[in-house]
PDB file of C-alpha atoms in Angstrom:
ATOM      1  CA  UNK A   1     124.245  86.579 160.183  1.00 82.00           C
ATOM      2  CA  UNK A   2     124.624  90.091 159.836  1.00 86.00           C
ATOM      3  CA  UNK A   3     127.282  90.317 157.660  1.00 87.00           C
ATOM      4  CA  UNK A   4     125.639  87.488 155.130  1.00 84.00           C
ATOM      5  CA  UNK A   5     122.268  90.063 155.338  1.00 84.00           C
ATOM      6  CA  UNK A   6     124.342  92.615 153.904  1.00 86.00           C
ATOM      7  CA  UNK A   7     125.812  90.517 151.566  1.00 84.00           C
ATOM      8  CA  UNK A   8     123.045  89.317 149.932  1.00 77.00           C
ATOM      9  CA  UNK A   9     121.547  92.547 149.978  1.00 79.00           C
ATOM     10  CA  UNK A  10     124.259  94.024 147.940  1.00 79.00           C
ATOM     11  CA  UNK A  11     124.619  91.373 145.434  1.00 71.00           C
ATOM     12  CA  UNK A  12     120.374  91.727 145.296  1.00 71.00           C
ATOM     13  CA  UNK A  13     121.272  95.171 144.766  1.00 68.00           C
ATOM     14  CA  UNK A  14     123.115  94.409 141.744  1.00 65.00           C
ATOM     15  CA  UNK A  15     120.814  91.645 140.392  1.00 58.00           C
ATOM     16  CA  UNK A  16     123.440  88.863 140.206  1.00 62.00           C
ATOM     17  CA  UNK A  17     121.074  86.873 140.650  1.00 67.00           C
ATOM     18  CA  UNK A  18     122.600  84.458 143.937  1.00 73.00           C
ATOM     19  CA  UNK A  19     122.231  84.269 147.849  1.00 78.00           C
ATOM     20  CA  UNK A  20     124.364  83.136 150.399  1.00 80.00           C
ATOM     21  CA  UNK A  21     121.628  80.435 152.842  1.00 77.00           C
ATOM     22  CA  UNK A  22     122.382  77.802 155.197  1.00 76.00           C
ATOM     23  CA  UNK A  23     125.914  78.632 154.538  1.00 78.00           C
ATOM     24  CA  UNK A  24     126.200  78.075 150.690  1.00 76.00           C
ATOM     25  CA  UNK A  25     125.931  80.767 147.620  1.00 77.00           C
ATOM     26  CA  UNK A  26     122.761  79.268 145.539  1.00 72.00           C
ATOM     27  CA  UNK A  27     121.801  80.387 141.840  1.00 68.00           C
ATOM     28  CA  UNK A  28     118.299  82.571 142.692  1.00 65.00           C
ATOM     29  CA  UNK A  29     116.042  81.724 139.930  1.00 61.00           C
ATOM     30  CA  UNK A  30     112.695  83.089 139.878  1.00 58.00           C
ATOM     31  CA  UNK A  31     112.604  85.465 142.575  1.00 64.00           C
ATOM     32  CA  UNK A  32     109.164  84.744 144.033  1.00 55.00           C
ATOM     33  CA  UNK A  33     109.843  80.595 143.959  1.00 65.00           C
ATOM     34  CA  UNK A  34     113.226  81.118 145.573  1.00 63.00           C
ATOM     35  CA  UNK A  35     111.591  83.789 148.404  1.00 69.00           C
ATOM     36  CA  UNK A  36     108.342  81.609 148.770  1.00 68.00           C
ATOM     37  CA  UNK A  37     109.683  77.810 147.655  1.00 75.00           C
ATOM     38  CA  UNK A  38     113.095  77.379 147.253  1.00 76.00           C
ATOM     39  CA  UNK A  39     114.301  78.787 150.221  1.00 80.00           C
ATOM     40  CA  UNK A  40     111.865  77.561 152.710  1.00 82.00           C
ATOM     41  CA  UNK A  41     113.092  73.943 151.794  1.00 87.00           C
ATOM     42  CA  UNK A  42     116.416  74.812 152.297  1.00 83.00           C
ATOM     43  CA  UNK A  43     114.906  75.810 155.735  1.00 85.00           C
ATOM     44  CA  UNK A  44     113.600  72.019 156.074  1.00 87.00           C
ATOM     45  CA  UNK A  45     116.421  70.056 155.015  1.00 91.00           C
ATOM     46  CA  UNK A  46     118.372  71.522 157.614  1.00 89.00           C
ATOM     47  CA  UNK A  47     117.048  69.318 160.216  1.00 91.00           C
ATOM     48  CA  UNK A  48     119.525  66.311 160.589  1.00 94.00           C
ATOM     49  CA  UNK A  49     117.630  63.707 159.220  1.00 95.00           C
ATOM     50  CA  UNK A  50     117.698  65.549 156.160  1.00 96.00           C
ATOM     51  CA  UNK A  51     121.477  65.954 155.410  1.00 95.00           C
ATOM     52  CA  UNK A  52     121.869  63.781 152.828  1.00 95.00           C
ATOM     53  CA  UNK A  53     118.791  65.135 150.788  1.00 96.00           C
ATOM     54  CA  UNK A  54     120.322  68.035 151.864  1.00 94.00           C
ATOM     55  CA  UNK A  55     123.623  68.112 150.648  1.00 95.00           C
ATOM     56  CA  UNK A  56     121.766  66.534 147.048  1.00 96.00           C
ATOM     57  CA  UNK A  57     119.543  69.745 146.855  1.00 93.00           C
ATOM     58  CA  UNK A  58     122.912  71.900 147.446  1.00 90.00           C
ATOM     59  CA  UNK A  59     124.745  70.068 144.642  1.00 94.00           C
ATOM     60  CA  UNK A  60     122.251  71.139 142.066  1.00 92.00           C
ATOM     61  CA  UNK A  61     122.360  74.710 143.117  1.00 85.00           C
ATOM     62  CA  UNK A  62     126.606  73.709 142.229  1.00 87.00           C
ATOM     63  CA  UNK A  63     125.475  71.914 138.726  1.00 91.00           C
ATOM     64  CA  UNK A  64     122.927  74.866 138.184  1.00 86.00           C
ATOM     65  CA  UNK A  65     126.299  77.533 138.640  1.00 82.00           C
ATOM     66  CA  UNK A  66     127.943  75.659 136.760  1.00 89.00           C
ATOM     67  CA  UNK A  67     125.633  75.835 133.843  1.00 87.00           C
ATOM     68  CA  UNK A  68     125.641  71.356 133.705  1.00 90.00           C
ATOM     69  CA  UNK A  69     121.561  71.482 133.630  1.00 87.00           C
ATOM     70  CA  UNK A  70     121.994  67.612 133.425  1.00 86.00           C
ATOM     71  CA  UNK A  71     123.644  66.948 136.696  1.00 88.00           C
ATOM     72  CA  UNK A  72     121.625  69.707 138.572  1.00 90.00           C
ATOM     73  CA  UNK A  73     118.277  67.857 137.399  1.00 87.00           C
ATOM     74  CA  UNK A  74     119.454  64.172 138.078  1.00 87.00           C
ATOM     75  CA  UNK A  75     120.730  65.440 141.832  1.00 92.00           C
ATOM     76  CA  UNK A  76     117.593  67.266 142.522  1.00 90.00           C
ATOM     77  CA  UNK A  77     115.727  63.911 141.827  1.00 87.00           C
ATOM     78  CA  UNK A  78     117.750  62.247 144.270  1.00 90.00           C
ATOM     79  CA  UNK A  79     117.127  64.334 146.420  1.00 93.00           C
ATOM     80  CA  UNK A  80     113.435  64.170 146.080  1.00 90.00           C
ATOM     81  CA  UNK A  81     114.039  60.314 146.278  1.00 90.00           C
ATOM     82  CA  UNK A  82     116.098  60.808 149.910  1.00 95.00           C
ATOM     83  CA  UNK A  83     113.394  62.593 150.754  1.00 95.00           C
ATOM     84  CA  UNK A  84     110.576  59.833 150.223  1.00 93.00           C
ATOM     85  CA  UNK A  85     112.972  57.008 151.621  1.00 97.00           C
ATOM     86  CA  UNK A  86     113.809  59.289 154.869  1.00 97.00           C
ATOM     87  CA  UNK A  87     109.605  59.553 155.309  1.00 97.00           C
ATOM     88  CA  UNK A  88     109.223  55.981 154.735  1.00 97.00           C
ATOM     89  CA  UNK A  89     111.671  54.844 157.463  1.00 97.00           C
ATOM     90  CA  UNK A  90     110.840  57.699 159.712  1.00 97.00           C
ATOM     91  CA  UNK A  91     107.181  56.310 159.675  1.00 97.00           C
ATOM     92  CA  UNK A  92     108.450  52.621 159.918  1.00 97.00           C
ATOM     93  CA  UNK A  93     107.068  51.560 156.123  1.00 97.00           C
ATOM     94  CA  UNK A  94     109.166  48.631 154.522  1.00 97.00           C
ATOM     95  CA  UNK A  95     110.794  49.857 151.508  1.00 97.00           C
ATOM     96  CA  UNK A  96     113.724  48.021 149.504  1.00 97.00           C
ATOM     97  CA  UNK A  97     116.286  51.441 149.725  1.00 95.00           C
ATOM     98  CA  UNK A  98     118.846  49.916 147.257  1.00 94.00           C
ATOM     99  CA  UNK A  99     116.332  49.481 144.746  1.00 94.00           C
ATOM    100  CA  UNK A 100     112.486  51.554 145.236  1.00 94.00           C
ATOM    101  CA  UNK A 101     112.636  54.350 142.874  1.00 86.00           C
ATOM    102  CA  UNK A 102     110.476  57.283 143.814  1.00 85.00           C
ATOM    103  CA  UNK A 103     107.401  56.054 141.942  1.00 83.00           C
ATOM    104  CA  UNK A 104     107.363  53.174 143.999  1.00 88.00           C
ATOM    105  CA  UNK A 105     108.081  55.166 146.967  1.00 89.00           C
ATOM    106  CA  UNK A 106     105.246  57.466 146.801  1.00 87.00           C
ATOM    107  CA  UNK A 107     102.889  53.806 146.520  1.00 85.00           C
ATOM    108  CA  UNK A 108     104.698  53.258 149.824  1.00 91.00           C
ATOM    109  CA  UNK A 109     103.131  56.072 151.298  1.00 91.00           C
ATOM    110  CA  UNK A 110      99.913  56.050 149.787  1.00 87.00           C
ATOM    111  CA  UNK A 111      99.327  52.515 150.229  1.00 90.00           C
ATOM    112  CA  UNK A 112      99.911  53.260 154.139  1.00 94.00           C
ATOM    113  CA  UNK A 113      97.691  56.086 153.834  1.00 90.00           C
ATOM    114  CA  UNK A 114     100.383  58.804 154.642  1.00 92.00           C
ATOM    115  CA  UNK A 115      97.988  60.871 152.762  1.00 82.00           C
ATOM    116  CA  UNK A 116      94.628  61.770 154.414  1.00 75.00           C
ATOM    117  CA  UNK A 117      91.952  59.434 152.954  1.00 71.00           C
ATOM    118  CA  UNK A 118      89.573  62.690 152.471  1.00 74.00           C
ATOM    119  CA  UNK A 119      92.308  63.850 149.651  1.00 66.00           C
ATOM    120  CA  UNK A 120      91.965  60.659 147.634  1.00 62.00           C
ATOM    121  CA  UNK A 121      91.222  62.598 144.457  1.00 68.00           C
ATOM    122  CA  UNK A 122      93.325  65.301 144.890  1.00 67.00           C
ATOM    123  CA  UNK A 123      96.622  63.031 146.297  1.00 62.00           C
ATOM    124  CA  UNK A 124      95.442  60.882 143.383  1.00 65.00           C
ATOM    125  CA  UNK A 125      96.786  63.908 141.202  1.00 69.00           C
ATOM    126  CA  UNK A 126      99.108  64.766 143.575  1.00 64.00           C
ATOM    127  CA  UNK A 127     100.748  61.276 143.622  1.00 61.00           C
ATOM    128  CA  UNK A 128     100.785  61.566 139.616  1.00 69.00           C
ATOM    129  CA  UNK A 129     102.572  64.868 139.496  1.00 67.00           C
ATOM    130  CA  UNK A 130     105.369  63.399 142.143  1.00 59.00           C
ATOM    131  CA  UNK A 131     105.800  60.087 140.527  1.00 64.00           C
ATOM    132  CA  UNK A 132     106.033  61.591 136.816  1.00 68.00           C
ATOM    133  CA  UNK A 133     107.086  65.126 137.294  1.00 67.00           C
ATOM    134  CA  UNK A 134     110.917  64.875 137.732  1.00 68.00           C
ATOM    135  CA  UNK A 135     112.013  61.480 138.012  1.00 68.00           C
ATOM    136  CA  UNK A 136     110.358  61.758 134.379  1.00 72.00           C
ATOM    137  CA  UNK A 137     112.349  64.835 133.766  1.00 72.00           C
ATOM    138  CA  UNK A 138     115.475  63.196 134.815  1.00 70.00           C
ATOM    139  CA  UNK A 139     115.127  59.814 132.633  1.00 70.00           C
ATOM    140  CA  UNK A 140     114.118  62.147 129.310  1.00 72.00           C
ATOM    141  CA  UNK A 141     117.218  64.355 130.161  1.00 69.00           C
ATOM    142  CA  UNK A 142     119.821  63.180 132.307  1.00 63.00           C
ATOM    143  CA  UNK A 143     119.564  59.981 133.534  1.00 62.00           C
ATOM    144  CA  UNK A 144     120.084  57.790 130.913  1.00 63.00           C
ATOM    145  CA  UNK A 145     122.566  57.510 128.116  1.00 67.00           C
ATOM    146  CA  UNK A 146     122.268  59.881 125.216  1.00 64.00           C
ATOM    147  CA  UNK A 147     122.781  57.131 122.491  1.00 67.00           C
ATOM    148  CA  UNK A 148     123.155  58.436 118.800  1.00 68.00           C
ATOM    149  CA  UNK A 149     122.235  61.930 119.398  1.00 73.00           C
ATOM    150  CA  UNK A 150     123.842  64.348 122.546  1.00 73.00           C
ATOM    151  CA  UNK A 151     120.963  65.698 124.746  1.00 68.00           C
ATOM    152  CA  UNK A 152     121.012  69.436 125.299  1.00 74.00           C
ATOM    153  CA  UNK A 153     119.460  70.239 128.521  1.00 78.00           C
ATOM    154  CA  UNK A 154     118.446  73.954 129.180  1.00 82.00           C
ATOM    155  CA  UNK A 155     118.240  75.739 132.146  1.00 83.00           C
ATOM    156  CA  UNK A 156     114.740  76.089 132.821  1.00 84.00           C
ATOM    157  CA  UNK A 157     114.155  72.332 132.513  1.00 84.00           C
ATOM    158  CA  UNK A 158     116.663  72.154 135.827  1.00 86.00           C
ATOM    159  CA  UNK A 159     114.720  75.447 137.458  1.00 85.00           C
ATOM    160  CA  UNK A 160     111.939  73.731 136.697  1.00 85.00           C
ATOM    161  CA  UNK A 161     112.766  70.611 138.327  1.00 85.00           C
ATOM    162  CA  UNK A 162     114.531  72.364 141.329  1.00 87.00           C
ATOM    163  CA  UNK A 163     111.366  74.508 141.890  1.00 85.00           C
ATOM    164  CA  UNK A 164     109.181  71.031 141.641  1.00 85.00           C
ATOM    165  CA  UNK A 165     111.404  69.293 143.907  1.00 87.00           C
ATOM    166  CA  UNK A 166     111.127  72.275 146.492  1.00 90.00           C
ATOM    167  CA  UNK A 167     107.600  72.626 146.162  1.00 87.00           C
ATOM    168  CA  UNK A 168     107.232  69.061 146.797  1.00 86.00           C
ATOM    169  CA  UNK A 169     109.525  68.575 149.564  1.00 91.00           C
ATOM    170  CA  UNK A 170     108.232  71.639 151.651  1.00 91.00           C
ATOM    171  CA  UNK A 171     104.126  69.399 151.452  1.00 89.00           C
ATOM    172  CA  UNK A 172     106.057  66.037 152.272  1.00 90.00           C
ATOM    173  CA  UNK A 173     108.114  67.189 154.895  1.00 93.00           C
ATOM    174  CA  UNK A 174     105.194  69.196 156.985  1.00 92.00           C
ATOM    175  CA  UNK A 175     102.503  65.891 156.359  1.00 92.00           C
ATOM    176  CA  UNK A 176     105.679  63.733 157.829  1.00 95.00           C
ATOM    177  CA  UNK A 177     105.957  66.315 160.978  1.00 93.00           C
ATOM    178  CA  UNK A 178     102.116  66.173 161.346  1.00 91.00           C
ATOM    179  CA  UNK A 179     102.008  62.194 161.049  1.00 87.00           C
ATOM    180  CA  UNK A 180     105.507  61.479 162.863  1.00 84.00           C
TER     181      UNK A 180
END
């Protein structure tokens, strides 16, 4: 521990701009989402029922290195979608996990009112941003074939998505403490 403190203080130091956590060097993006988002999930996912949404999140920090903002994006998604299907069995919902996608997920857990009723309107919004927000990023961008024309993905579409993910996992993951 002490030796990867002083590690990632040097290579802060030198703005290069990654940190060794939970064992792995990650790309730091935005400095106050990795500090206050992205590395508090990373926190999360550590639990054991989280290793395979674990190991997802991980392999678009590798993507993100790697500068393939298409990969990064679609394994951030799934990761997101582990997430939801990990909830959903954790709370004993029925879901199909071979073929629920995480818009249909998220219905899952609103329709069994995993979400406090008083929050209606806001987990109405909520529920929009999670079912549209990256699995819509990953369909327009990654997920699909490219057809005629190659799709050029930048890197703050897959921050972006990363950072959504994060934010998203961190509000799922304490509601599914709370409720479990």
């Amino acid at each position: 521990d002490e030796a990867v403190g002083e590690l990632n203080d040097r290579v802060e130091q030198h703005s290069l701009g990654y940190e060794v956590t939970g064992g792995k060097i990650v790309v730091k993006t935005n400095r106050h989402a990795h500090k206050n988002i992205v590395k508090p999930v990373m926190l999360f996912l550590q639990d054991k029922e989280f290793s395979g949404a674990e190991e997802e999140f991980f392999k678009a920090f590798d993507f993100l290195k790697q500068k393939d903002y298409k990969n990064s994006i679609v394994e951030v998604a799934k990761s997101f979608e582990s997430v939801l299907k990990i909830i959903c069995k954790g709370m004993g919902y029925s879901f199909d996990n071979e073929k629920d996608t995480a818009k249909k997920l998220v219905e899952i857990l609103k329709k069994n009112k995993f979400f406090p009723s008083y929050l209606d309107c806001q987990m109405s919004t909520v529920c929009n941003l999670l079912e549209s927000g990256v699995p819509t990023i990953r369909n327009k961008t990654s997920g699909h074939g490219q057809g005629t024309e190659k799709v050029f993905v930048s890197m703050e579409y897959a921050e972006y998505a990363i950072n959504l993910v994060a934010s998203n996992i961190i509000f799922l993951v304490k509601l599914y403490q709370k409720n479990k």
